[in-house]
Amino acid sequence: MIKLVIIGVVCGAAALTIGILIGHFGISKSGTSAPLWLEDVFYLLSFIFLRRSLTKVPHMATTAGDEETVQIMLKRWQDPETGLDKAWREEYWVYLSFPDKNNPNKVTVGDPTDTVLHTIREKEKPYTPDQSDPEVVQPYAAYSPPGHVKGKLVYANQGKPSDYSELNKTVDLRGTIAITKYGGAGRSAKAINAAPYGVVGVLVYTDPLDINDGLMSDASETYPHSWYMPPTGVERGSYNIDFGDLLTPHLAAKEETYRINATDITGIPPIPTQPIGFEDAYRLICDVKLDIYNYEEVKPSSNVMGFIRGSVEPDRYVIYGNHRDSWVHGAIDPSSGTSVMLEITRVLGKMVKQGTWRPRRSIIFGSWGAEEFGLIGSAEYTEQYFAALSERSVAYINVDIAVFGKKLHTAPVKAPGHEKSVYDNWLQYTNKTSTSHGLIPRMGYLTGAGSDYAPFSHYLGITSMDISYTYDKTKTNARIYPAYHTAYDTFDYASKYIDPGFVGHQAVARTAGNVLIRLADSLILPLNCADYAESLEEYLTTALNLYEEKLKTMKISMEPLKQAVTSFRAAVSNLQKVIQSPDLVRWINDQLMLLDRAFLNPLAFPDKYGFRHVIWASSSAGKRTFPGLADAYAKAESSGQASDWDKVHYHLSVLSQAILGAASTLTDDMQT
């Protein structure tokens, strides 16, 4: 149903886009190169592991199914013929939230006499045997508190602050239950925003207009007849704002680690919350009763780690990761990415075992646990190895959902056989004009915390990339593939409607593997600072257009920011002149590798745990410019308070000094 388009999302010193994928720049290599591995890849992409192993049972974090996937990863990475140099499990004790199997969460509609008129489904309607598996977890809002509430139902759109504010002008929200749709605000924010108005409970549903192009009938329009979500489908999710274990902020969650009290956790729903299907959402009226029996538990969760030692620079790490856990079967999220990683490691491991190739730099592979509960496995790993990763990491590559959708045409899709095919397809469907390179594929920015790149990019400042094949979004309004986080994300769904023949998986594996090899093997790191400078200049242009005129009236100057970006461009230009000098390889690579760290400021976003990168942090303002400045300006413009305009000035200073500091790291005399 959906056109294959490659999309790579980059954050960092990087034109990983330009320097790696597009191949505008020739990079010298040292040692035995590894182009032949590309030819060997993906003849297993009928995906034996995806079909028979990774998706045969639900594998939510810490369950028996999760342990099965741990053993699959260890077996593959410890294989004597195709395994890695080392593989091991890294265990953390993490705070998770589950529904009570013996007391399922309930939502009922009653009349004034408390007679039950309607009860929502406890589980989705099954269409295949695996969807009837008893281990399919009931839809629930992870980290919602337990509770029993009853009230009039009110529609609160997306649950944004503005939605509740407008609603409160005409409706007394005290004692009500709000029904909201996904989108606009984060999952937990829908309840956090509601509580101050006296709302006692929140329901969340997926609007078919936002996911199904309005189609609603499972008799002919939705799965199993198409890729669209059936009426009973429910999107599960973790309802917490912060990433990592909630009881051990800034500390690795080992068994003996100090833990805060659960009552001190912030960023989770303060009132009972439950997701439901759109079929039930349309039947809810009048008085609604919400009975939530969720409970929390500290349980052991494992990362599985793999390692290939570098031959020349073993103390420099290129990290490749994918999370392992899912909400149910997870054929797409995350098993599409897991299968791609397994195939890459099979080919690289085989060459290492045969002695035909070894990377210049070390490669670390991470199969992260408990990602669905808030990026827990990757976050705990970055907290435990904070110093070593900060000093030695070259880049992080993330492949979570490898393929979001297939093409809209009826003709068969050819598997891209080399970089040019991927490049041409990418360029055709999503592109931009670069001042340096002309027409190039468009890249997004990793500005949120949607997957395991977040701890590496936002917390450690490691240049990061997330790679996937996605659909042509001009042909559908689906915000994500419709079976996302539902019981329908199964092999049947993936093989019929997402990637028949798994040709998209092949393209992602070849592309991600190519990026990995270039980062691990290139003599000079293929990280292009000139493209970083171009991104800063684009952000600056947007910021000037949006804010400069108003800020002048507030006597706040943007000149320091202009000068900082100019200084950064000058430093980049000077570095480019010496970048191919063989006598300066280690120095040049260190400048490239550590550039993103220079943009970290632990005090820049006190209300955003784990976000320290002043260029790529998340933003609620919806503007493609500097996030802290955009958010501060939006708040000041709304409130008009002098103290909020002071914060705009503060963020301008933080930003200007960070960019100047980054420019100084590209020179050897600390002058800008």
PDB file of N, CA and C in Angstrom, residues 562-613:
ATOM      1  N   LYS A 562      24.318  35.368  15.774  1.00  0.00           N
ATOM      2  CA  LYS A 562      24.810  35.497  14.400  1.00  0.00           C
ATOM      3  C   LYS A 562      26.328  35.332  14.360  1.00  0.00           C
ATOM      4  N   GLN A 563      27.018  36.006  15.279  1.00  0.00           N
ATOM      5  CA  GLN A 563      28.478  35.940  15.301  1.00  0.00           C
ATOM      6  C   GLN A 563      28.968  34.533  15.618  1.00  0.00           C
ATOM      7  N   ALA A 564      28.245  33.847  16.496  1.00  0.00           N
ATOM      8  CA  ALA A 564      28.650  32.484  16.858  1.00  0.00           C
ATOM      9  C   ALA A 564      28.554  31.552  15.659  1.00  0.00           C
ATOM     10  N   VAL A 565      27.463  31.649  14.911  1.00  0.00           N
ATOM     11  CA  VAL A 565      27.298  30.787  13.734  1.00  0.00           C
ATOM     12  C   VAL A 565      28.348  31.128  12.683  1.00  0.00           C
ATOM     13  N   THR A 566      28.653  32.407  12.515  1.00  0.00           N
ATOM     14  CA  THR A 566      29.706  32.809  11.577  1.00  0.00           C
ATOM     15  C   THR A 566      31.056  32.243  11.999  1.00  0.00           C
ATOM     16  N   SER A 567      31.355  32.296  13.288  1.00  0.00           N
ATOM     17  CA  SER A 567      32.615  31.746  13.797  1.00  0.00           C
ATOM     18  C   SER A 567      32.683  30.241  13.590  1.00  0.00           C
ATOM     19  N   PHE A 568      31.554  29.572  13.777  1.00  0.00           N
ATOM     20  CA  PHE A 568      31.530  28.122  13.571  1.00  0.00           C
ATOM     21  C   PHE A 568      31.827  27.795  12.109  1.00  0.00           C
ATOM     22  N   ARG A 569      31.213  28.515  11.188  1.00  0.00           N
ATOM     23  CA  ARG A 569      31.466  28.284   9.766  1.00  0.00           C
ATOM     24  C   ARG A 569      32.947  28.506   9.439  1.00  0.00           C
ATOM     25  N   ALA A 570      33.558  29.545  10.003  1.00  0.00           N
ATOM     26  CA  ALA A 570      34.973  29.814   9.744  1.00  0.00           C
ATOM     27  C   ALA A 570      35.858  28.691  10.273  1.00  0.00           C
ATOM     28  N   ALA A 571      35.542  28.199  11.476  1.00  0.00           N
ATOM     29  CA  ALA A 571      36.329  27.102  12.045  1.00  0.00           C
ATOM     30  C   ALA A 571      36.201  25.842  11.209  1.00  0.00           C
ATOM     31  N   VAL A 572      35.000  25.583  10.713  1.00  0.00           N
ATOM     32  CA  VAL A 572      34.777  24.422   9.848  1.00  0.00           C
ATOM     33  C   VAL A 572      35.591  24.553   8.568  1.00  0.00           C
ATOM     34  N   SER A 573      35.593  25.736   7.978  1.00  0.00           N
ATOM     35  CA  SER A 573      36.342  25.950   6.735  1.00  0.00           C
ATOM     36  C   SER A 573      37.827  25.708   6.940  1.00  0.00           C
ATOM     37  N   ASN A 574      38.356  26.155   8.066  1.00  0.00           N
ATOM     38  CA  ASN A 574      39.771  25.921   8.355  1.00  0.00           C
ATOM     39  C   ASN A 574      40.062  24.441   8.537  1.00  0.00           C
ATOM     40  N   LEU A 575      39.151  23.733   9.208  1.00  0.00           N
ATOM     41  CA  LEU A 575      39.363  22.300   9.408  1.00  0.00           C
ATOM     42  C   LEU A 575      39.327  21.555   8.078  1.00  0.00           C
ATOM     43  N   GLN A 576      38.432  21.953   7.191  1.00  0.00           N
ATOM     44  CA  GLN A 576      38.307  21.280   5.900  1.00  0.00           C
ATOM     45  C   GLN A 576      39.607  21.350   5.099  1.00  0.00           C
ATOM     46  N   LYS A 577      40.405  22.401   5.322  1.00  0.00           N
ATOM     47  CA  LYS A 577      41.651  22.566   4.571  1.00  0.00           C
ATOM     48  C   LYS A 577      42.699  21.527   4.947  1.00  0.00           C
ATOM     49  N   VAL A 578      42.618  21.010   6.175  1.00  0.00           N
ATOM     50  CA  VAL A 578      43.653  20.063   6.626  1.00  0.00           C
ATOM     51  C   VAL A 578      43.101  18.664   6.832  1.00  0.00           C
ATOM     52  N   ILE A 579      41.846  18.434   6.455  1.00  0.00           N
ATOM     53  CA  ILE A 579      41.166  17.209   6.864  1.00  0.00           C
ATOM     54  C   ILE A 579      41.755  15.956   6.235  1.00  0.00           C
ATOM     55  N   GLN A 580      42.455  16.078   5.104  1.00  0.00           N
ATOM     56  CA  GLN A 580      43.032  14.898   4.468  1.00  0.00           C
ATOM     57  C   GLN A 580      44.522  14.733   4.777  1.00  0.00           C
ATOM     58  N   SER A 581      45.042  15.515   5.704  1.00  0.00           N
ATOM     59  CA  SER A 581      46.462  15.416   6.035  1.00  0.00           C
ATOM     60  C   SER A 581      46.746  14.127   6.793  1.00  0.00           C
ATOM     61  N   PRO A 582      47.618  13.249   6.254  1.00  0.00           N
ATOM     62  CA  PRO A 582      47.890  11.972   6.925  1.00  0.00           C
ATOM     63  C   PRO A 582      48.606  12.133   8.259  1.00  0.00           C
ATOM     64  N   ASP A 583      49.269  13.279   8.464  1.00  0.00           N
ATOM     65  CA  ASP A 583      50.004  13.480   9.714  1.00  0.00           C
ATOM     66  C   ASP A 583      49.088  13.881  10.869  1.00  0.00           C
ATOM     67  N   LEU A 584      47.851  14.233  10.544  1.00  0.00           N
ATOM     68  CA  LEU A 584      46.950  14.751  11.574  1.00  0.00           C
ATOM     69  C   LEU A 584      45.717  13.877  11.765  1.00  0.00           C
ATOM     70  N   VAL A 585      45.811  12.613  11.362  1.00  0.00           N
ATOM     71  CA  VAL A 585      44.628  11.755  11.364  1.00  0.00           C
ATOM     72  C   VAL A 585      43.964  11.686  12.732  1.00  0.00           C
ATOM     73  N   ARG A 586      44.738  11.370  13.770  1.00  0.00           N
ATOM     74  CA  ARG A 586      44.142  11.211  15.102  1.00  0.00           C
ATOM     75  C   ARG A 586      43.548  12.531  15.584  1.00  0.00           C
ATOM     76  N   TRP A 587      44.245  13.628  15.353  1.00  0.00           N
ATOM     77  CA  TRP A 587      43.753  14.939  15.793  1.00  0.00           C
ATOM     78  C   TRP A 587      42.462  15.287  15.068  1.00  0.00           C
ATOM     79  N   ILE A 588      42.448  15.108  13.748  1.00  0.00           N
ATOM     80  CA  ILE A 588      41.250  15.424  12.966  1.00  0.00           C
ATOM     81  C   ILE A 588      40.073  14.564  13.409  1.00  0.00           C
ATOM     82  N   ASN A 589      40.315  13.274  13.567  1.00  0.00           N
ATOM     83  CA  ASN A 589      39.231  12.378  13.967  1.00  0.00           C
ATOM     84  C   ASN A 589      38.680  12.732  15.340  1.00  0.00           C
ATOM     85  N   ASP A 590      39.556  13.138  16.249  1.00  0.00           N
ATOM     86  CA  ASP A 590      39.071  13.537  17.573  1.00  0.00           C
ATOM     87  C   ASP A 590      38.200  14.792  17.477  1.00  0.00           C
ATOM     88  N   GLN A 591      38.583  15.746  16.620  1.00  0.00           N
ATOM     89  CA  GLN A 591      37.760  16.944  16.456  1.00  0.00           C
ATOM     90  C   GLN A 591      36.372  16.571  15.933  1.00  0.00           C
ATOM     91  N   LEU A 592      36.356  15.691  14.938  1.00  0.00           N
ATOM     92  CA  LEU A 592      35.083  15.278  14.357  1.00  0.00           C
ATOM     93  C   LEU A 592      34.244  14.488  15.353  1.00  0.00           C
ATOM     94  N   MET A 593      34.895  13.557  16.051  1.00  0.00           N
ATOM     95  CA  MET A 593      34.182  12.663  16.958  1.00  0.00           C
ATOM     96  C   MET A 593      33.582  13.415  18.140  1.00  0.00           C
ATOM     97  N   LEU A 594      34.302  14.410  18.641  1.00  0.00           N
ATOM     98  CA  LEU A 594      33.895  15.071  19.882  1.00  0.00           C
ATOM     99  C   LEU A 594      33.089  16.349  19.654  1.00  0.00           C
ATOM    100  N   LEU A 595      32.867  16.722  18.407  1.00  0.00           N
ATOM    101  CA  LEU A 595      32.180  17.986  18.143  1.00  0.00           C
ATOM    102  C   LEU A 595      30.817  18.061  18.815  1.00  0.00           C
ATOM    103  N   ASP A 596      30.028  17.014  18.707  1.00  0.00           N
ATOM    104  CA  ASP A 596      28.685  17.062  19.294  1.00  0.00           C
ATOM    105  C   ASP A 596      28.717  17.247  20.802  1.00  0.00           C
ATOM    106  N   ARG A 597      29.766  16.733  21.460  1.00  0.00           N
ATOM    107  CA  ARG A 597      29.847  16.890  22.922  1.00  0.00           C
ATOM    108  C   ARG A 597      29.923  18.364  23.307  1.00  0.00           C
ATOM    109  N   ALA A 598      30.477  19.181  22.411  1.00  0.00           N
ATOM    110  CA  ALA A 598      30.635  20.601  22.712  1.00  0.00           C
ATOM    111  C   ALA A 598      29.303  21.327  22.807  1.00  0.00           C
ATOM    112  N   PHE A 599      28.255  20.732  22.296  1.00  0.00           N
ATOM    113  CA  PHE A 599      26.929  21.356  22.340  1.00  0.00           C
ATOM    114  C   PHE A 599      26.121  20.923  23.567  1.00  0.00           C
ATOM    115  N   LEU A 600      26.731  20.186  24.473  1.00  0.00           N
ATOM    116  CA  LEU A 600      26.023  19.741  25.672  1.00  0.00           C
ATOM    117  C   LEU A 600      26.063  20.814  26.751  1.00  0.00           C
ATOM    118  N   ASN A 601      24.927  21.027  27.397  1.00  0.00           N
ATOM    119  CA  ASN A 601      24.846  21.911  28.548  1.00  0.00           C
ATOM    120  C   ASN A 601      23.867  21.287  29.530  1.00  0.00           C
ATOM    121  N   PRO A 602      24.355  20.753  30.661  1.00  0.00           N
ATOM    122  CA  PRO A 602      23.465  20.033  31.584  1.00  0.00           C
ATOM    123  C   PRO A 602      22.419  20.917  32.250  1.00  0.00           C
ATOM    124  N   LEU A 603      22.574  22.244  32.166  1.00  0.00           N
ATOM    125  CA  LEU A 603      21.626  23.155  32.813  1.00  0.00           C
ATOM    126  C   LEU A 603      20.698  23.842  31.817  1.00  0.00           C
ATOM    127  N   ALA A 604      20.823  23.510  30.546  1.00  0.00           N
ATOM    128  CA  ALA A 604      20.038  24.219  29.532  1.00  0.00           C
ATOM    129  C   ALA A 604      18.553  23.893  29.609  1.00  0.00           C
ATOM    130  N   PHE A 605      18.224  22.659  29.972  1.00  0.00           N
ATOM    131  CA  PHE A 605      16.821  22.224  29.982  1.00  0.00           C
ATOM    132  C   PHE A 605      16.500  21.550  31.317  1.00  0.00           C
ATOM    133  N   PRO A 606      16.369  22.311  32.380  1.00  0.00           N
ATOM    134  CA  PRO A 606      16.159  21.712  33.705  1.00  0.00           C
ATOM    135  C   PRO A 606      14.875  20.903  33.821  1.00  0.00           C
ATOM    136  N   ASP A 607      13.898  21.170  32.954  1.00  0.00           N
ATOM    137  CA  ASP A 607      12.625  20.448  33.021  1.00  0.00           C
ATOM    138  C   ASP A 607      12.578  19.246  32.087  1.00  0.00           C
ATOM    139  N   LYS A 608      13.671  18.965  31.397  1.00  0.00           N
ATOM    140  CA  LYS A 608      13.712  17.849  30.444  1.00  0.00           C
ATOM    141  C   LYS A 608      14.839  16.903  30.826  1.00  0.00           C
ATOM    142  N   TYR A 609      14.478  15.856  31.542  1.00  0.00           N
ATOM    143  CA  TYR A 609      15.485  14.900  31.994  1.00  0.00           C
ATOM    144  C   TYR A 609      16.185  14.254  30.797  1.00  0.00           C
ATOM    145  N   GLY A 610      17.522  14.241  30.848  1.00  0.00           N
ATOM    146  CA  GLY A 610      18.304  13.554  29.830  1.00  0.00           C
ATOM    147  C   GLY A 610      18.584  14.378  28.594  1.00  0.00           C
ATOM    148  N   PHE A 611      17.954  15.540  28.453  1.00  0.00           N
ATOM    149  CA  PHE A 611      18.188  16.380  27.275  1.00  0.00           C
ATOM    150  C   PHE A 611      19.228  17.445  27.621  1.00  0.00           C
ATOM    151  N   ARG A 612      20.398  17.339  26.981  1.00  0.00           N
ATOM    152  CA  ARG A 612      21.479  18.284  27.268  1.00  0.00           C
ATOM    153  C   ARG A 612      22.037  18.930  25.999  1.00  0.00           C
ATOM    154  N   HIS A 613      21.618  18.466  24.835  1.00  0.00           N
ATOM    155  CA  HIS A 613      22.147  18.959  23.561  1.00  0.00           C
ATOM    156  C   HIS A 613      21.343  20.181  23.123  1.00  0.00           C
TER     157      HIS A 613
END
